[in-house]
CSV table of C-alpha atoms in Angstrom, one decimal:
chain,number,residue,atom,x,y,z
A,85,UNK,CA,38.9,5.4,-8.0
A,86,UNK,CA,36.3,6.3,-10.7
A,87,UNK,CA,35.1,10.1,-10.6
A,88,UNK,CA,32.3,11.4,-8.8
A,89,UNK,CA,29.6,11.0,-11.3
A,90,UNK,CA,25.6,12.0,-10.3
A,91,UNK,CA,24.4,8.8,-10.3
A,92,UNK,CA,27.4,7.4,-8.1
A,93,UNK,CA,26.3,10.2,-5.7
A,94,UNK,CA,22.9,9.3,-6.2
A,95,UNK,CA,23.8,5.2,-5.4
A,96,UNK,CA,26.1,6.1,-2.4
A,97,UNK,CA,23.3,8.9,-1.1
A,98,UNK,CA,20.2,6.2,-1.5
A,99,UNK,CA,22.9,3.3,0.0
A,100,UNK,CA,23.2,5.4,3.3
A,101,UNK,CA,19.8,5.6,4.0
A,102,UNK,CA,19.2,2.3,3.2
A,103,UNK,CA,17.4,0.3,6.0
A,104,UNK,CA,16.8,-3.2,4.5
A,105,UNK,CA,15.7,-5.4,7.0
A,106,UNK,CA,14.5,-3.2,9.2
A,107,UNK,CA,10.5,-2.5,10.4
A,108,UNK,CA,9.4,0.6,8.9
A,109,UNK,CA,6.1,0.1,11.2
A,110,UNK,CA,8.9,0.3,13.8
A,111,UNK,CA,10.7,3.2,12.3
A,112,UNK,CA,7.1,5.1,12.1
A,113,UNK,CA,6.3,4.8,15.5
A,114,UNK,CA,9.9,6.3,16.6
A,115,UNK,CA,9.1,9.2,14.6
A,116,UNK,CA,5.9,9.4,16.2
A,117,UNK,CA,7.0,9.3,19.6
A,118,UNK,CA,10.0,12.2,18.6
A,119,UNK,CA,7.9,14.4,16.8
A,120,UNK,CA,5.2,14.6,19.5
A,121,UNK,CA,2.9,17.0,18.7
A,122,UNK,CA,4.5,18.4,15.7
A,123,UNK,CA,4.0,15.3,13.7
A,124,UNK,CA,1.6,15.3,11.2
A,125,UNK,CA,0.3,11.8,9.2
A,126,UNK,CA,2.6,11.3,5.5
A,127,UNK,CA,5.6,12.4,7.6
A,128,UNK,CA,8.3,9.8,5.9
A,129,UNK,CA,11.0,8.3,8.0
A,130,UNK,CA,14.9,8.4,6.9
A,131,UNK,CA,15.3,5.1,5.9
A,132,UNK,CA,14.2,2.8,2.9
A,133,UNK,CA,13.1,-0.6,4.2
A,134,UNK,CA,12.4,-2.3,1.1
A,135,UNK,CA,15.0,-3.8,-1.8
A,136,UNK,CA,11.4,-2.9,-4.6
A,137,UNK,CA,11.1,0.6,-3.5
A,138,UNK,CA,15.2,1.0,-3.1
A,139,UNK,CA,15.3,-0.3,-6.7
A,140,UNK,CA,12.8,2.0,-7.7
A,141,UNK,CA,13.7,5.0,-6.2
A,142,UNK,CA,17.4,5.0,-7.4
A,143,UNK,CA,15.3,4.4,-10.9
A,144,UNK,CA,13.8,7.4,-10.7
A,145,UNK,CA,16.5,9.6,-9.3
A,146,UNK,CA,19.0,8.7,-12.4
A,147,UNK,CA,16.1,9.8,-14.6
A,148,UNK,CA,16.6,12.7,-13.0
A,149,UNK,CA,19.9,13.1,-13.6
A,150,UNK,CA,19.8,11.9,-17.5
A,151,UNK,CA,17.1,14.8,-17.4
A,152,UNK,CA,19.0,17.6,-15.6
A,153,UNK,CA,22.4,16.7,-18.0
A,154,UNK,CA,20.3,16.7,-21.3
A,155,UNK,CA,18.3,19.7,-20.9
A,156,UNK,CA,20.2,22.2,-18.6
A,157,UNK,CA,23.4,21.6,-20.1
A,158,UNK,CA,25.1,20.3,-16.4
A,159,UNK,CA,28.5,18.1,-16.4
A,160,UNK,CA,27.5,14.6,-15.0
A,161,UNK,CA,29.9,15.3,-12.4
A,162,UNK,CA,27.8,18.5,-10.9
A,163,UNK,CA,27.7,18.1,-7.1
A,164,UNK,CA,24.4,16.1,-6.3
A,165,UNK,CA,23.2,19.2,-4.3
A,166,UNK,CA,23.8,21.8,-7.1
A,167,UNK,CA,20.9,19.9,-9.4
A,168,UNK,CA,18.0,20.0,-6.6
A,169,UNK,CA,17.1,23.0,-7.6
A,170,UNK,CA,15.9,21.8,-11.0
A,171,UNK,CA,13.5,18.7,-8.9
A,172,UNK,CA,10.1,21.1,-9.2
A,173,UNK,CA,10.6,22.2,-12.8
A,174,UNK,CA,11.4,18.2,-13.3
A,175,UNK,CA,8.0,17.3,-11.9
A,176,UNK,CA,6.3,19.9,-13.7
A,177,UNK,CA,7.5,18.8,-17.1
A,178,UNK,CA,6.9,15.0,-16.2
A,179,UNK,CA,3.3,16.3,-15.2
A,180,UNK,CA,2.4,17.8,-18.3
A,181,UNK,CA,4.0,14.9,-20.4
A,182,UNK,CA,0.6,12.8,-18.7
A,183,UNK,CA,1.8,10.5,-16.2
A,184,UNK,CA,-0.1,8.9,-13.7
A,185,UNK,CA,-0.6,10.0,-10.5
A,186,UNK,CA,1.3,7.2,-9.2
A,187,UNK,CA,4.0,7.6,-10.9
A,188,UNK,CA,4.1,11.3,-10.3
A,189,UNK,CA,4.3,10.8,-6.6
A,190,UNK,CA,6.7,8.1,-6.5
A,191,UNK,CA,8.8,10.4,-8.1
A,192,UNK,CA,8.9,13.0,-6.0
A,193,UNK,CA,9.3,11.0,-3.0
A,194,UNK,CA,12.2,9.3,-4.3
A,195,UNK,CA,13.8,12.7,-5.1
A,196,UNK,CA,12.8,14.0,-1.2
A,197,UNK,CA,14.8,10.4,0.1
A,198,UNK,CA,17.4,11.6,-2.1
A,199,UNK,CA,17.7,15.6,-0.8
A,200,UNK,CA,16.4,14.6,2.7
A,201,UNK,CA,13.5,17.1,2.1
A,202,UNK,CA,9.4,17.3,0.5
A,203,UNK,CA,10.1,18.7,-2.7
A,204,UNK,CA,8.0,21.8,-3.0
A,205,UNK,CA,6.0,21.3,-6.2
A,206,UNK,CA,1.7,20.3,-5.8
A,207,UNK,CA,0.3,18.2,-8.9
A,208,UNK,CA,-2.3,19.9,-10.6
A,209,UNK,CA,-4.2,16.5,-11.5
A,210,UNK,CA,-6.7,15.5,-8.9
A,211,UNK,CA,-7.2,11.7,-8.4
A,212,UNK,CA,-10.6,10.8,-8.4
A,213,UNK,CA,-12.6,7.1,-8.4
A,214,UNK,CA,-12.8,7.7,-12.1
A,215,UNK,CA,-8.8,7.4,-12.6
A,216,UNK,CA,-9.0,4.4,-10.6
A,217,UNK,CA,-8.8,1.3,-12.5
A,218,UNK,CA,-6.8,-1.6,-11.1
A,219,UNK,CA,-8.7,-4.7,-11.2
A,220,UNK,CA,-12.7,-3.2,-12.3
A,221,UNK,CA,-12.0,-4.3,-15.5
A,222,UNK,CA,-11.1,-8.0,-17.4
A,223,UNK,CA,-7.7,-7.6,-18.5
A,224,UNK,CA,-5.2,-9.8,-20.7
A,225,UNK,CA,-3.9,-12.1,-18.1
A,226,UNK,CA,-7.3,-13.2,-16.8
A,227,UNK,CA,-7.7,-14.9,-20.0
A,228,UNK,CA,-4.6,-17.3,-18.9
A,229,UNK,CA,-6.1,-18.3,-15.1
A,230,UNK,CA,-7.7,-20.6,-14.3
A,231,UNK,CA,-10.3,-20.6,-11.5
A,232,UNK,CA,-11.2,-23.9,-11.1
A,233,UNK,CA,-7.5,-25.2,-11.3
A,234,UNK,CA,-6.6,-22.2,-8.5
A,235,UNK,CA,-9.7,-23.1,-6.4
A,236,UNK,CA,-7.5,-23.3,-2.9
A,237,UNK,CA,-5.7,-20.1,-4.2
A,238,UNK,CA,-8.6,-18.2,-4.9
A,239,UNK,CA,-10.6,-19.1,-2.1
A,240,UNK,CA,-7.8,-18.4,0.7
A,241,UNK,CA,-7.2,-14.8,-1.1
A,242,UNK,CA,-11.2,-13.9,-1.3
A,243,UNK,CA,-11.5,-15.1,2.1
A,244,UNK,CA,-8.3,-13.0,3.9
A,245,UNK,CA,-8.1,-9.8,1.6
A,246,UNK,CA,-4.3,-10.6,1.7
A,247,UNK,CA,-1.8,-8.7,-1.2
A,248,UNK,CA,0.4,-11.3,-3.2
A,249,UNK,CA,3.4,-10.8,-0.7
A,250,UNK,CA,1.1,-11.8,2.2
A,251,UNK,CA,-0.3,-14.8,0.5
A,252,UNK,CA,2.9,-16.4,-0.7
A,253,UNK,CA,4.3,-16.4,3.0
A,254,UNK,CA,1.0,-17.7,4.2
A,255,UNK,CA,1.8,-20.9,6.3
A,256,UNK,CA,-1.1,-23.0,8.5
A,257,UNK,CA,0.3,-21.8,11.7
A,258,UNK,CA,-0.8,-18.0,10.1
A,259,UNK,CA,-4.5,-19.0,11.1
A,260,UNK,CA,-6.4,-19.3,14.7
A,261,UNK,CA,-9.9,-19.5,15.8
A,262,UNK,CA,-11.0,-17.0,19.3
A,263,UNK,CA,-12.8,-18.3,21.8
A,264,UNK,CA,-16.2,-17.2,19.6
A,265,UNK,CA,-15.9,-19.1,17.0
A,266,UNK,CA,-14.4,-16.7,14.9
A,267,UNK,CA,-11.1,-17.3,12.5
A,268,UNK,CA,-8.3,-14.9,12.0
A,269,UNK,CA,-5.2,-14.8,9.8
A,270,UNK,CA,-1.7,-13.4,11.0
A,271,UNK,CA,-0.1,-11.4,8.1
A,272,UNK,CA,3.6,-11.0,9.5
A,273,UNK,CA,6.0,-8.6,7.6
A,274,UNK,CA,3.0,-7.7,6.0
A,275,UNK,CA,3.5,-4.0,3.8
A,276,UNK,CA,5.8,-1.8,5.6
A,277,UNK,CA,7.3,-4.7,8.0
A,278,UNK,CA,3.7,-4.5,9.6
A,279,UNK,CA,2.1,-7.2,11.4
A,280,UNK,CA,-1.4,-7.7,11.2
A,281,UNK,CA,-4.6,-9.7,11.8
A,282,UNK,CA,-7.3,-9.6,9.7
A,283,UNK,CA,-10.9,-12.0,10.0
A,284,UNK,CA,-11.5,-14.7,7.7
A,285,UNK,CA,-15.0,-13.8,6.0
A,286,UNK,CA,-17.4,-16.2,7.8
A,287,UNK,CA,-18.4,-17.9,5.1
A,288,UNK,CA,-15.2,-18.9,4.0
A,289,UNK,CA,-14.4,-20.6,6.8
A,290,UNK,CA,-15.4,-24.5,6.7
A,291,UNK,CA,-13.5,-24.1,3.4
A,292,UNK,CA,-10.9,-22.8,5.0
A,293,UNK,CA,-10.5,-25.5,7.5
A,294,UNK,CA,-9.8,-27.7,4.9
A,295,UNK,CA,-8.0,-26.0,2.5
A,296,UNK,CA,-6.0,-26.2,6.0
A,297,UNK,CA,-6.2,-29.7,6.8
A,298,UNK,CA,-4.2,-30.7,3.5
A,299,UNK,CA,-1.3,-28.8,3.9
A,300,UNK,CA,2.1,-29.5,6.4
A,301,UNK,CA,2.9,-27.6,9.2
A,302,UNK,CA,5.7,-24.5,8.8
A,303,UNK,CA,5.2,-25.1,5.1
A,304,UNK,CA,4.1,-22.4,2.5
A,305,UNK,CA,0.3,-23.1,1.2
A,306,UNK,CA,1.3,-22.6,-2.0
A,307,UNK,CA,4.3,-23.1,-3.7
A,308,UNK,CA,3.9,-20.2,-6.2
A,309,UNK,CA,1.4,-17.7,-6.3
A,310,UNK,CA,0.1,-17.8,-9.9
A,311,UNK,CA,1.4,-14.6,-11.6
A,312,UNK,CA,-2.1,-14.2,-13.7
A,313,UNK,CA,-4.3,-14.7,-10.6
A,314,UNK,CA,-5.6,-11.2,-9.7
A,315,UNK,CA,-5.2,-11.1,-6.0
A,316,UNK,CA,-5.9,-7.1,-6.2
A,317,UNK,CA,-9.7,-7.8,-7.8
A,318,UNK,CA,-10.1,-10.7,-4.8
A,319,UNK,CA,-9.1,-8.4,-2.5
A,320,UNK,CA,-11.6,-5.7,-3.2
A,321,UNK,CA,-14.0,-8.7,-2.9
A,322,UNK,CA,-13.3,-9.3,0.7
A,323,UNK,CA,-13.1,-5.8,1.2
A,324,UNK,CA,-16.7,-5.8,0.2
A,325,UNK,CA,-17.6,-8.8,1.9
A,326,UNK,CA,-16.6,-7.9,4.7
A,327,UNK,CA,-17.8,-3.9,4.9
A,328,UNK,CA,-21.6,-6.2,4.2
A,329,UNK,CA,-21.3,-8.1,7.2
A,330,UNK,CA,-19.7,-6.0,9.9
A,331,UNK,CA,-23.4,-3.5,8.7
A,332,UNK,CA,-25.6,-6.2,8.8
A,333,UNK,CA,-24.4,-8.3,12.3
A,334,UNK,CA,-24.0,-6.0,15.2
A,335,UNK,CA,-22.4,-9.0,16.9
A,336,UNK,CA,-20.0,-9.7,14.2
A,337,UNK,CA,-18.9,-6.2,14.3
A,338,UNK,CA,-18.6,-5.7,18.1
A,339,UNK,CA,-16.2,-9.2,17.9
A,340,UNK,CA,-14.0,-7.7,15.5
A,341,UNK,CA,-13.8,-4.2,16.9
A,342,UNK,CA,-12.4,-6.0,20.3
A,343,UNK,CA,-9.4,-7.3,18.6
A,344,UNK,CA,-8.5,-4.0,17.0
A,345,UNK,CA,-6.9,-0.7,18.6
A,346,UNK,CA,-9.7,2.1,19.1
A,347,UNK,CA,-10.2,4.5,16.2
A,348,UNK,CA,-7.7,7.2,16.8
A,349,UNK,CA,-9.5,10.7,14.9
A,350,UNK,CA,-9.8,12.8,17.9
A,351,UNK,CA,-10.8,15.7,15.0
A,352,UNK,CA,-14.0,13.9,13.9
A,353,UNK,CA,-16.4,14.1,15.7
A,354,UNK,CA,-19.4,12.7,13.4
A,355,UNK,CA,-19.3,8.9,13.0
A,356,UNK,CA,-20.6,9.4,9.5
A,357,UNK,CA,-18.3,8.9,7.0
A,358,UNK,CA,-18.6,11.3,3.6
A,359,UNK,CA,-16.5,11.3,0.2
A,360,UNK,CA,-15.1,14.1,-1.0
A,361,UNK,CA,-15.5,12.4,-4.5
A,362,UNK,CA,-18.2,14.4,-6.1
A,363,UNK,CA,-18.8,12.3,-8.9
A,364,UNK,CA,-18.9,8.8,-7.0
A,365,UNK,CA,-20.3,10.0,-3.4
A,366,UNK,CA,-19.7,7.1,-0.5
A,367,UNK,CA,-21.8,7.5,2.8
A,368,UNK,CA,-21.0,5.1,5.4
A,369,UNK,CA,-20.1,4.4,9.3
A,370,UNK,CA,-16.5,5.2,10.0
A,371,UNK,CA,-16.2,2.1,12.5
A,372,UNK,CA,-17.4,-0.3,9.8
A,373,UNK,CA,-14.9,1.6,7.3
A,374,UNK,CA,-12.2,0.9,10.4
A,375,UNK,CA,-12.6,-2.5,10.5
A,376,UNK,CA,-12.1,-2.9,6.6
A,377,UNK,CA,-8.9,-0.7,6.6
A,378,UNK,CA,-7.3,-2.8,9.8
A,379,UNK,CA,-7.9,-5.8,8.0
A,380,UNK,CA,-6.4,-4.5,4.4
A,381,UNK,CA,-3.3,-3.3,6.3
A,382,UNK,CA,-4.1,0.8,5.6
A,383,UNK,CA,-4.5,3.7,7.8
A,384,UNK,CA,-6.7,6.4,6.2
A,385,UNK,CA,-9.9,5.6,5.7
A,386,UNK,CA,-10.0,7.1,2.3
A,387,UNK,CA,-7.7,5.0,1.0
A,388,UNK,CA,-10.4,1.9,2.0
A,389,UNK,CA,-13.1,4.2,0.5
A,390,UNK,CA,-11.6,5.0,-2.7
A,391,UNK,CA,-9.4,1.5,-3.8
A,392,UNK,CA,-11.6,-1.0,-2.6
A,393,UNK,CA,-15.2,-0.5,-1.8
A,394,UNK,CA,-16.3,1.9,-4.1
């Protein structure tokens, strides 16, 4: 057997809490229910529950490594524990080299899986709107889509908000009509082994229909989803869409708010929503913000805010 090297530690450490296959919506809501009261929202389960973020993570945590062997002088076979205390200094450093956000975070997180703690170390950068750019902007790949030849593509993504993952497993069984006339979309496995439901923009809908009538029963709509199609920017679009008509029809809104669990903020008690972004201020009804962030698949209402309908 090979020696212990830090990034066999750091394989056989990630590899343990490995939970591929597994819900992590299920694995949230045990944590809820065993933290009670002392749980507080961005509390991370054990377990990794996705191959991408696995992949990623052990990514990260062998940068790490490379890092802690290069510039603190420490054998690669140090004891994995014995190099956590380097993980804030780490961060630091990769913050002042000007990383994203993003990537900032993802880091850290992927070195709290691997100590089985929150690293103690706050970025400095604030995220506002203004470092927000995915999909506001024409990029290279647009220039190699084609609308017109994507038409069912595009349409079925503008009118269900789905991310790429949800729309490549999209089958004709995914979509129902309730007894109002109005059509739904079932996202199963959705982000974080989630399951949801999410309305099919009204006007969407005839097209929908038969989009739907053209396609086999139990068989993907689509064989591929073009890699050039920019689901993100359709997304915001329906995200839009539908934040328009949920203020403008009472009706509409009331329908949608029955299939969907109350709001749970039992700390706020204005229904008025405000942004904290100074520079790009948002001012709107939280229940209409609700519906929009049950349909995208998120839980804070910020997130809805700040991504999508600014």
């Amino acid at each position: 057997m090979g020696r212990n090297t830090l990034q066999n530690q750091i394989k056989h450490t990630l590899c343990e809490k490995s939970r591929i296959g597994e819900s992590r919506h299920t694995a949230k809501n045990e944590l809820k229910e065993r933290m009670g009261e002392d749980y507080r929202f961005g509390m991370s389960t054990e377990g990794i529950h996705s191959i991408k973020t696995f992949d990623m993570y052990k990514e990260h945590c062998n940068r790490f490594a490379n890092w802690c062997i290069e510039q603190k002088g420490i054998s690669k076979y140090t004891k994995l524990e014995d190099i956590k205390q380097y993980a804030t200094e780490y961060l630091k450093q990769r913050e002042e080299k000007g990383l994203s956000l993003y990537t900032l975070k993802s880091e850290k997180s992927a070195l709290g899986k691997l100590f089985g703690e929150t690293i103690d170390y706050k970025f400095e950068k604030p995220r506002t709107t203004k470092n927000i750019t995915r999909s506001r902007n024409e990029v290279k790949n647009d220039k190699h889509f084609s609308v017109e030849k994507n038409r069912d593509l595009v349409d079925i993504a503008k009118a269900t908000g789905g991310r790429r993952e949800d729309i490549e497993k999209l089958t004709k069984d995914c979509f129902f009509t309730d007894k109002n006339g109005q059509m739904w979309v079932e996202f199963k496995g959705s982000k974080g082994g989630r399951d949801r439901i999410a309305p099919v923009l009204p006007e969407y809908q005839t097209r929908i229909q038969m989009i739907l009538e053209t396609r086999a029963t139990n068989k993907p709509l689509f064989d591929t989803v073009h890699g050039a199609c920019d689901i993100h920017g359709y997304r915001r679009e329906y995200a839009k869409e539908l934040y328009k008509n949920v203020c403008n029809d009472t009706e509409f809104k009331k329908s949608i708010l029955n299939e969907y669990p109350p709001r749970n903020e039992p700390n706020i008690k204005s229904n008025t929503y405000h942004s904290h972004d100074k520079e790009n201020q948002f001012k709107g009804d939280r229940d209409n913000i609700y519906i929009v962030s049950e349909a995208l698949g998120h839980n804070r209402l910020e997130v809805s805010v700040n991504h999508y309908l600014k």
